[in-house]
PDB file of C-alpha atoms and ligand atoms in Angstrom:
ATOM      1  CA  MET X 931     169.892  58.233 114.697  1.00  0.00           C
ATOM      2  CA  ALA X 932     168.413  57.466 111.178  1.00  0.00           C
ATOM      3  CA  VAL X 933     170.303  59.497 108.510  1.00  0.00           C
ATOM      4  CA  ASP X 934     168.809  59.254 105.045  1.00  0.00           C
ATOM      5  CA  PRO X 935     171.681  58.195 102.717  1.00  0.00           C
ATOM      6  CA  ARG X 936     170.139  60.289  99.801  1.00  0.00           C
ATOM      7  CA  ARG X 937     170.472  63.381 102.073  1.00  0.00           C
ATOM      8  CA  ALA X 938     173.769  62.567 103.583  1.00  0.00           C
ATOM      9  CA  SER X 939     175.595  62.932 100.223  1.00  0.00           C
ATOM     10  CA  GLY X 940     175.361  65.347  97.438  1.00  0.00           C
ATOM     11  CA  LEU X 941     173.627  68.730  97.996  1.00  0.00           C
ATOM     12  CA  GLN X 942     173.658  70.499 101.347  1.00  0.00           C
ATOM     13  CA  PRO X 943     170.368  69.571 102.937  1.00  0.00           C
ATOM     14  CA  ALA X 944     167.881  72.304 104.059  1.00  0.00           C
ATOM     15  CA  ALA X 945     167.745  72.928 107.804  1.00  0.00           C
ATOM     16  CA  LEU X 946     164.073  71.981 107.433  1.00  0.00           C
ATOM     17  CA  GLU X 947     162.449  70.075 104.624  1.00  0.00           C
ATOM     18  CA  LEU X 948     158.812  68.926 104.281  1.00  0.00           C
ATOM     19  CA  SER X 949     158.395  66.417 101.504  1.00  0.00           C
ATOM     20  CA  GLY X 950     155.001  65.339 100.104  1.00  0.00           C
ATOM     21  CA  ILE X 951     153.073  66.001 103.298  1.00  0.00           C
ATOM     22  CA  VAL X 952     149.555  64.526 103.227  1.00  0.00           C
ATOM     23  CA  ARG X 953     147.189  65.202 106.243  1.00  0.00           C
ATOM     24  CA  SER X 954     143.417  64.642 106.371  1.00  0.00           C
ATOM     25  CA  PHE X 955     140.895  64.747 109.265  1.00  0.00           C
ATOM     26  CA  ASP X 956     137.670  62.922 109.768  1.00  0.00           C
ATOM     27  CA  GLU X 957     134.780  65.227 110.267  1.00  0.00           C
ATOM     28  CA  GLY X 958     131.563  63.260 110.910  1.00  0.00           C
ATOM     29  CA  ASP X 959     130.735  61.498 107.639  1.00  0.00           C
ATOM     30  CA  ARG X 960     133.214  63.351 105.557  1.00  0.00           C
ATOM     31  CA  GLN X 961     136.962  63.576 105.226  1.00  0.00           C
ATOM     32  CA  LEU X 962     138.807  67.048 105.336  1.00  0.00           C
ATOM     33  CA  ASP X 963     141.868  66.824 103.042  1.00  0.00           C
ATOM     34  CA  ILE X 964     143.908  69.712 104.462  1.00  0.00           C
ATOM     35  CA  LEU X 965     147.471  69.065 103.152  1.00  0.00           C
ATOM     36  CA  LYS X 966     147.701  67.118  99.824  1.00  0.00           C
ATOM     37  CA  GLY X 967     151.412  66.760  99.152  1.00  0.00           C
ATOM     38  CA  ALA X 968     152.904  69.893 100.500  1.00  0.00           C
ATOM     39  CA  ASN X 969     156.589  70.580 100.013  1.00  0.00           C
ATOM     40  CA  LEU X 970     158.750  73.127 101.674  1.00  0.00           C
ATOM     41  CA  ARG X 971     162.557  73.857 102.255  1.00  0.00           C
ATOM     42  CA  ILE X 972     163.910  76.370 104.593  1.00  0.00           C
ATOM     43  CA  GLN X 973     167.594  77.081 104.884  1.00  0.00           C
ATOM     44  CA  ALA X 974     169.586  77.937 108.131  1.00  0.00           C
ATOM     45  CA  GLY X 975     169.134  81.660 108.914  1.00  0.00           C
ATOM     46  CA  GLU X 976     166.143  81.981 106.481  1.00  0.00           C
ATOM     47  CA  MET X 977     162.950  83.587 107.677  1.00  0.00           C
ATOM     48  CA  VAL X 978     159.774  82.441 105.783  1.00  0.00           C
ATOM     49  CA  ALA X 979     156.345  83.953 106.344  1.00  0.00           C
ATOM     50  CA  LEU X 980     153.373  81.554 106.119  1.00  0.00           C
ATOM     51  CA  VAL X 981     150.392  83.786 104.975  1.00  0.00           C
ATOM     52  CA  ALA X 982     147.066  81.851 104.332  1.00  0.00           C
ATOM     53  CA  PRO X 983     143.389  82.138 105.165  1.00  0.00           C
ATOM     54  CA  SER X 984     142.033  80.705 108.322  1.00  0.00           C
ATOM     55  CA  GLY X 985     141.384  76.946 108.128  1.00  0.00           C
ATOM     56  CA  THR X 986     143.825  76.233 105.244  1.00  0.00           C
ATOM     57  CA  GLY X 987     146.120  74.209 107.536  1.00  0.00           C
ATOM     58  CA  LYS X 988     148.828  76.604 108.812  1.00  0.00           C
ATOM     59  CA  SER X 989     148.816  75.119 112.317  1.00  0.00           C
ATOM     60  CA  THR X 990     148.634  71.646 111.001  1.00  0.00           C
ATOM     61  CA  LEU X 991     151.731  72.390 108.784  1.00  0.00           C
ATOM     62  CA  LEU X 992     153.538  73.860 111.864  1.00  0.00           C
ATOM     63  CA  HIS X 993     152.593  70.851 114.088  1.00  0.00           C
ATOM     64  CA  ILE X 994     153.954  68.371 111.483  1.00  0.00           C
ATOM     65  CA  ALA X 995     157.147  70.416 111.036  1.00  0.00           C
ATOM     66  CA  GLY X 996     157.588  70.622 114.781  1.00  0.00           C
ATOM     67  CA  LEU X 997     157.240  66.897 115.193  1.00  0.00           C
ATOM     68  CA  LEU X 998     154.154  67.346 117.252  1.00  0.00           C
ATOM     69  CA  GLU X 999     152.057  65.380 114.768  1.00  0.00           C
ATOM     70  CA  ARG X1000     152.982  62.690 112.243  1.00  0.00           C
ATOM     71  CA  PRO X1001     151.599  63.340 108.704  1.00  0.00           C
ATOM     72  CA  ASP X1002     149.510  60.569 107.005  1.00  0.00           C
ATOM     73  CA  GLU X1003     152.134  60.555 104.197  1.00  0.00           C
ATOM     74  CA  GLY X1004     155.270  62.322 103.585  1.00  0.00           C
ATOM     75  CA  ASP X1005     158.631  63.019 105.328  1.00  0.00           C
ATOM     76  CA  VAL X1006     159.952  65.753 107.574  1.00  0.00           C
ATOM     77  CA  PHE X1007     163.854  66.195 107.396  1.00  0.00           C
ATOM     78  CA  LEU X1008     165.948  68.109 109.908  1.00  0.00           C
ATOM     79  CA  GLY X1009     169.185  68.593 108.040  1.00  0.00           C
ATOM     80  CA  PRO X1010     169.940  65.071 106.840  1.00  0.00           C
ATOM     81  CA  VAL X1011     167.875  63.252 109.385  1.00  0.00           C
ATOM     82  CA  ASN X1012     164.470  61.821 108.212  1.00  0.00           C
ATOM     83  CA  CYS X1013     162.360  62.261 111.366  1.00  0.00           C
ATOM     84  CA  SER X1014     159.664  59.946 109.984  1.00  0.00           C
ATOM     85  CA  ASP X1015     161.923  57.026 110.667  1.00  0.00           C
ATOM     86  CA  LEU X1016     162.512  57.980 114.330  1.00  0.00           C
ATOM     87  CA  SER X1017     160.782  56.565 117.419  1.00  0.00           C
ATOM     88  CA  ASP X1018     158.457  58.873 119.490  1.00  0.00           C
ATOM     89  CA  ASP X1019     161.275  59.159 122.086  1.00  0.00           C
ATOM     90  CA  ASP X1020     163.776  60.294 119.477  1.00  0.00           C
ATOM     91  CA  ARG X1021     161.315  62.737 117.991  1.00  0.00           C
ATOM     92  CA  THR X1022     160.628  64.191 121.614  1.00  0.00           C
ATOM     93  CA  ALA X1023     164.375  64.626 122.134  1.00  0.00           C
ATOM     94  CA  ILE X1024     164.674  66.457 118.879  1.00  0.00           C
ATOM     95  CA  ARG X1025     161.706  68.613 119.651  1.00  0.00           C
ATOM     96  CA  ARG X1026     163.223  69.520 123.017  1.00  0.00           C
ATOM     97  CA  ASN X1027     166.758  70.318 121.792  1.00  0.00           C
ATOM     98  CA  ASP X1028     166.416  71.369 118.143  1.00  0.00           C
ATOM     99  CA  ILE X1029     163.056  73.026 117.701  1.00  0.00           C
ATOM    100  CA  GLY X1030     161.542  76.223 119.297  1.00  0.00           C
ATOM    101  CA  PHE X1031     157.897  77.091 119.372  1.00  0.00           C
ATOM    102  CA  VAL X1032     156.133  80.455 119.944  1.00  0.00           C
ATOM    103  CA  TYR X1033     152.305  80.573 119.968  1.00  0.00           C
ATOM    104  CA  GLN X1034     149.732  83.446 119.820  1.00  0.00           C
ATOM    105  CA  PHE X1035     149.416  83.303 123.551  1.00  0.00           C
ATOM    106  CA  HIS X1036     152.711  83.178 125.390  1.00  0.00           C
ATOM    107  CA  HIS X1037     152.013  80.024 127.527  1.00  0.00           C
ATOM    108  CA  LEU X1038     154.637  81.266 130.049  1.00  0.00           C
ATOM    109  CA  LEU X1039     154.446  79.523 133.418  1.00  0.00           C
ATOM    110  CA  PRO X1040     152.607  82.136 135.709  1.00  0.00           C
ATOM    111  CA  GLU X1041     154.291  81.199 139.014  1.00  0.00           C
ATOM    112  CA  PHE X1042     157.845  81.644 137.579  1.00  0.00           C
ATOM    113  CA  THR X1043     159.727  84.830 136.666  1.00  0.00           C
ATOM    114  CA  ALA X1044     160.683  85.699 133.201  1.00  0.00           C
ATOM    115  CA  GLN X1045     164.201  84.520 133.843  1.00  0.00           C
ATOM    116  CA  GLU X1046     163.084  81.300 135.321  1.00  0.00           C
ATOM    117  CA  ASN X1047     160.722  80.620 132.296  1.00  0.00           C
ATOM    118  CA  ILE X1048     163.753  81.067 129.895  1.00  0.00           C
ATOM    119  CA  MET X1049     165.860  78.779 132.217  1.00  0.00           C
ATOM    120  CA  MET X1050     163.275  75.957 132.205  1.00  0.00           C
ATOM    121  CA  PRO X1051     163.919  74.365 128.796  1.00  0.00           C
ATOM    122  CA  GLN X1052     167.579  74.469 129.388  1.00  0.00           C
ATOM    123  CA  MET X1053     167.317  72.744 132.861  1.00  0.00           C
ATOM    124  CA  ILE X1054     165.070  70.109 131.397  1.00  0.00           C
ATOM    125  CA  ARG X1055     167.847  69.489 128.849  1.00  0.00           C
ATOM    126  CA  GLY X1056     170.246  68.924 131.837  1.00  0.00           C
ATOM    127  CA  LEU X1057     172.119  72.210 131.846  1.00  0.00           C
ATOM    128  CA  SER X1058     173.224  73.577 135.224  1.00  0.00           C
ATOM    129  CA  LYS X1059     171.178  76.387 136.982  1.00  0.00           C
ATOM    130  CA  LYS X1060     174.124  78.718 136.589  1.00  0.00           C
ATOM    131  CA  VAL X1061     174.611  78.115 132.816  1.00  0.00           C
ATOM    132  CA  ALA X1062     170.809  78.352 132.339  1.00  0.00           C
ATOM    133  CA  ALA X1063     170.636  81.661 134.361  1.00  0.00           C
ATOM    134  CA  ASP X1064     173.549  83.240 132.434  1.00  0.00           C
ATOM    135  CA  ARG X1065     171.925  82.271 129.024  1.00  0.00           C
ATOM    136  CA  ALA X1066     168.543  83.558 130.227  1.00  0.00           C
ATOM    137  CA  ASP X1067     170.171  86.884 131.264  1.00  0.00           C
ATOM    138  CA  GLU X1068     171.994  87.139 127.878  1.00  0.00           C
ATOM    139  CA  LEU X1069     168.666  86.599 126.015  1.00  0.00           C
ATOM    140  CA  LEU X1070     166.704  88.975 128.223  1.00  0.00           C
ATOM    141  CA  ALA X1071     169.315  91.730 127.481  1.00  0.00           C
ATOM    142  CA  TYR X1072     169.159  90.796 123.771  1.00  0.00           C
ATOM    143  CA  MET X1073     165.423  91.105 123.812  1.00  0.00           C
ATOM    144  CA  ARG X1074     165.842  94.539 125.674  1.00  0.00           C
ATOM    145  CA  LEU X1075     164.145  93.016 128.780  1.00  0.00           C
ATOM    146  CA  GLY X1076     167.206  93.249 131.042  1.00  0.00           C
ATOM    147  CA  GLU X1077     165.163  95.041 133.714  1.00  0.00           C
ATOM    148  CA  ARG X1078     162.276  92.529 133.646  1.00  0.00           C
ATOM    149  CA  GLY X1079     163.987  89.242 134.478  1.00  0.00           C
ATOM    150  CA  LYS X1080     162.586  89.095 138.005  1.00  0.00           C
ATOM    151  CA  HIS X1081     158.975  89.847 136.918  1.00  0.00           C
ATOM    152  CA  ARG X1082     156.292  87.279 136.613  1.00  0.00           C
ATOM    153  CA  PRO X1083     154.327  87.071 133.395  1.00  0.00           C
ATOM    154  CA  SER X1084     151.350  88.850 134.888  1.00  0.00           C
ATOM    155  CA  GLU X1085     153.590  91.885 135.711  1.00  0.00           C
ATOM    156  CA  LEU X1086     154.708  92.300 132.083  1.00  0.00           C
ATOM    157  CA  SER X1087     152.916  93.853 129.053  1.00  0.00           C
ATOM    158  CA  GLY X1088     151.689  91.680 126.091  1.00  0.00           C
ATOM    159  CA  GLY X1089     154.619  92.657 124.064  1.00  0.00           C
ATOM    160  CA  GLU X1090     157.038  91.908 126.975  1.00  0.00           C
ATOM    161  CA  GLN X1091     155.496  88.520 127.523  1.00  0.00           C
ATOM    162  CA  GLN X1092     155.854  87.544 123.881  1.00  0.00           C
ATOM    163  CA  ARG X1093     159.550  88.674 123.869  1.00  0.00           C
ATOM    164  CA  VAL X1094     160.125  86.454 126.861  1.00  0.00           C
ATOM    165  CA  ALA X1095     158.283  83.590 124.977  1.00  0.00           C
ATOM    166  CA  VAL X1096     160.667  84.204 121.986  1.00  0.00           C
ATOM    167  CA  ALA X1097     163.660  84.073 124.356  1.00  0.00           C
ATOM    168  CA  ARG X1098     162.467  80.865 125.893  1.00  0.00           C
ATOM    169  CA  ALA X1099     161.875  79.238 122.470  1.00  0.00           C
ATOM    170  CA  VAL X1100     165.499  80.005 121.429  1.00  0.00           C
ATOM    171  CA  ALA X1101     167.036  79.220 124.884  1.00  0.00           C
ATOM    172  CA  ASN X1102     168.344  75.900 123.694  1.00  0.00           C
ATOM    173  CA  ALA X1103     169.797  77.370 120.544  1.00  0.00           C
ATOM    174  CA  PRO X1104     167.341  75.416 118.280  1.00  0.00           C
ATOM    175  CA  ARG X1105     167.953  74.790 114.582  1.00  0.00           C
ATOM    176  CA  ILE X1106     164.338  75.451 113.809  1.00  0.00           C
ATOM    177  CA  LEU X1107     161.963  78.044 115.076  1.00  0.00           C
ATOM    178  CA  LEU X1108     158.142  77.789 114.461  1.00  0.00           C
ATOM    179  CA  LEU X1109     155.896  80.628 115.271  1.00  0.00           C
ATOM    180  CA  ASP X1110     152.121  80.492 115.019  1.00  0.00           C
ATOM    181  CA  GLU X1111     150.616  83.989 114.984  1.00  0.00           C
ATOM    182  CA  PRO X1112     153.022  85.227 117.714  1.00  0.00           C
ATOM    183  CA  THR X1113     151.960  88.867 117.185  1.00  0.00           C
ATOM    184  CA  GLY X1114     148.286  88.196 116.472  1.00  0.00           C
ATOM    185  CA  ASN X1115     147.195  89.350 119.888  1.00  0.00           C
ATOM    186  CA  LEU X1116     149.282  92.545 119.843  1.00  0.00           C
ATOM    187  CA  ASP X1117     148.689  96.029 118.642  1.00  0.00           C
ATOM    188  CA  PRO X1118     150.569  96.969 115.363  1.00  0.00           C
ATOM    189  CA  VAL X1119     153.253  99.019 117.026  1.00  0.00           C
ATOM    190  CA  THR X1120     153.961  96.402 119.709  1.00  0.00           C
ATOM    191  CA  ALA X1121     153.904  93.583 116.946  1.00  0.00           C
ATOM    192  CA  THR X1122     156.556  95.470 115.051  1.00  0.00           C
ATOM    193  CA  TYR X1123     158.643  95.858 118.227  1.00  0.00           C
ATOM    194  CA  VAL X1124     158.379  92.063 118.959  1.00  0.00           C
ATOM    195  CA  PHE X1125     159.300  91.277 115.358  1.00  0.00           C
ATOM    196  CA  ASP X1126     162.312  93.554 115.273  1.00  0.00           C
ATOM    197  CA  ALA X1127     163.730  91.875 118.324  1.00  0.00           C
ATOM    198  CA  LEU X1128     162.929  88.385 116.900  1.00  0.00           C
ATOM    199  CA  SER X1129     164.345  89.167 113.543  1.00  0.00           C
ATOM    200  CA  ALA X1130     167.671  90.302 115.057  1.00  0.00           C
ATOM    201  CA  LEU X1131     167.798  87.148 116.978  1.00  0.00           C
ATOM    202  CA  VAL X1132     167.224  85.035 113.964  1.00  0.00           C
ATOM    203  CA  ARG X1133     169.875  86.807 111.968  1.00  0.00           C
ATOM    204  CA  ALA X1134     172.366  86.500 114.784  1.00  0.00           C
ATOM    205  CA  SER X1135     171.658  82.823 115.535  1.00  0.00           C
ATOM    206  CA  GLY X1136     171.180  81.309 112.014  1.00  0.00           C
ATOM    207  CA  VAL X1137     168.013  79.437 113.151  1.00  0.00           C
ATOM    208  CA  ALA X1138     165.666  78.428 110.283  1.00  0.00           C
ATOM    209  CA  THR X1139     162.295  80.147 110.873  1.00  0.00           C
ATOM    210  CA  LEU X1140     158.735  79.545 109.755  1.00  0.00           C
ATOM    211  CA  PHE X1141     156.394  82.340 110.883  1.00  0.00           C
ATOM    212  CA  ALA X1142     152.651  82.011 110.371  1.00  0.00           C
ATOM    213  CA  THR X1143     150.993  85.474 110.360  1.00  0.00           C
ATOM    214  CA  HIS X1144     148.102  87.455 108.980  1.00  0.00           C
ATOM    215  CA  ASN X1145     150.291  90.615 109.150  1.00  0.00           C
ATOM    216  CA  LEU X1146     151.223  91.432 105.588  1.00  0.00           C
ATOM    217  CA  ASP X1147     153.635  94.208 106.693  1.00  0.00           C
ATOM    218  CA  LEU X1148     155.636  91.742 108.755  1.00  0.00           C
ATOM    219  CA  ALA X1149     155.451  89.067 106.047  1.00  0.00           C
ATOM    220  CA  GLY X1150     156.911  91.623 103.621  1.00  0.00           C
ATOM    221  CA  ARG X1151     159.955  92.046 105.906  1.00  0.00           C
ATOM    222  CA  MET X1152     160.896  88.334 105.802  1.00  0.00           C
ATOM    223  CA  ASP X1153     163.125  86.613 103.159  1.00  0.00           C
ATOM    224  CA  ARG X1154     160.079  85.187 101.371  1.00  0.00           C
ATOM    225  CA  ALA X1155     156.421  84.406 101.902  1.00  0.00           C
ATOM    226  CA  ILE X1156     154.481  81.267 101.095  1.00  0.00           C
ATOM    227  CA  THR X1157     150.907  80.400 101.267  1.00  0.00           C
ATOM    228  CA  LEU X1158     148.710  77.261 101.358  1.00  0.00           C
ATOM    229  CA  GLN X1159     146.479  76.669  98.363  1.00  0.00           C
ATOM    230  CA  ASP X1160     144.482  73.518  97.725  1.00  0.00           C
ATOM    231  CA  GLY X1161     146.620  71.718 100.298  1.00  0.00           C
ATOM    232  CA  LEU X1162     149.977  72.671  98.646  1.00  0.00           C
ATOM    233  CA  VAL X1163     152.602  75.219  99.581  1.00  0.00           C
ATOM    234  CA  LYS X1164     152.866  78.021  96.998  1.00  0.00           C
ATOM    235  CA  ASP X1165     155.096  81.040  96.814  1.00  0.00           C
ATOM    236  CA  LEU X1166     153.253  84.307  97.580  1.00  0.00           C
TER     237      LEU X1166
HETATM  238  N1  LIG T1333     142.774  67.295 115.224  1.00  0.00           N
HETATM  239  C1  LIG T1333     141.819  67.697 114.256  1.00  0.00           C
HETATM  240  N2  LIG T1333     140.681  67.041 114.017  1.00  0.00           N
HETATM  241  C2  LIG T1333     139.785  67.433 113.129  1.00  0.00           C
HETATM  242  N3  LIG T1333     140.005  68.557 112.419  1.00  0.00           N
HETATM  243  C3  LIG T1333     141.003  69.290 112.570  1.00  0.00           C
HETATM  244  C4  LIG T1333     142.066  68.893 113.534  1.00  0.00           C
HETATM  245  N4  LIG T1333     143.105  69.824 113.396  1.00  0.00           N
HETATM  246  C5  LIG T1333     142.813  70.641 112.459  1.00  0.00           C
HETATM  247  N5  LIG T1333     141.586  70.304 111.997  1.00  0.00           N
HETATM  248  C6  LIG T1333     140.827  71.109 110.911  1.00  0.00           C
HETATM  249  O1  LIG T1333     141.735  71.235 109.726  1.00  0.00           O
HETATM  250  C7  LIG T1333     141.539  72.492 109.165  1.00  0.00           C
HETATM  251  C8  LIG T1333     142.845  73.273 109.247  1.00  0.00           C
HETATM  252  O2  LIG T1333     143.105  73.577 110.642  1.00  0.00           O
HETATM  253  P1  LIG T1333     144.358  74.507 111.001  1.00  0.00           P
HETATM  254  O3  LIG T1333     144.283  74.755 112.543  1.00  0.00           O
HETATM  255  O4  LIG T1333     145.625  73.882 110.497  1.00  0.00           O
HETATM  256  O5  LIG T1333     144.121  75.843 110.197  1.00  0.00           O
HETATM  257  P2  LIG T1333     144.796  77.322 110.234  1.00  0.00           P
HETATM  258  O6  LIG T1333     145.141  77.760 108.822  1.00  0.00           O
HETATM  259  O7  LIG T1333     145.904  77.244 111.213  1.00  0.00           O
HETATM  260  O8  LIG T1333     143.577  78.116 110.775  1.00  0.00           O
HETATM  261  P3  LIG T1333     143.704  79.469 111.853  1.00  0.00           P
HETATM  262  O9  LIG T1333     144.258  80.632 110.888  1.00  0.00           O
HETATM  263  O10 LIG T1333     142.262  79.795 111.935  1.00  0.00           O
HETATM  264  O11 LIG T1333     144.404  79.162 113.011  1.00  0.00           O
HETATM  265  C9  LIG T1333     140.413  73.220 110.018  1.00  0.00           C
HETATM  266  O12 LIG T1333     139.177  73.106 109.272  1.00  0.00           O
HETATM  267  C10 LIG T1333     140.344  72.460 111.203  1.00  0.00           C
HETATM  268  O13 LIG T1333     139.057  72.426 111.780  1.00  0.00           O
END
């Protein structure tokens, strides 16, 4: 795997670093320049809120950080590894093993129970059913969902579904956790409850977390908040 020599020596690398990210989209006869050299560093165990108006590029930044898209220019480092140099197969392996995603809508598999949904990414990784089930039960208990493991998503409340989605995202103990409006569909009390459970998990696991939200109360409870302005990351 490609290790960038500039990162392998000297200062401890950030868990996630975006460097000079440029991304544009063609819209008919004009070009939308969404990211124009964005830089961002997140340390292990750090929780960073991304708060910016609709259409400024939050999802685009998360997709690039999560190796779902390649930028037009710039580099994404996970620790010392420059992911820009990697093949699509290597990027997929990193995405599966080292990065967790949570979206506004839970995207749980409807025909499987909460426990099975949390087992799924572990079994795709090659862990045994027993190991995956034990880890799922541990995460369900951590998210205070111990009684809900055998329920299907349709039998859970919105807040419970999102807590299962968080548990699934961290099932493989990722180094990076990316959340795109995970509480956007929840009432404020439930959003706070989901956030509290997530935040305890982040603190306990040391995962580097980037959390896009419009909820300023939640943003204020994270280590720091950033925004996107004119295609660049700025402190909020
Ligand atoms: N694949 C694409 N093709 C063309 N335009 C795109 C594509 N992806 C995003 N865009 C455009 O880029 C801009 C930024 O989109 P993005 O989804 O990143 O914004 P956002 O800040 O996450 O917005 P929201 O808060 O509404 O989810 C929007 O104008 C969007 O229409």
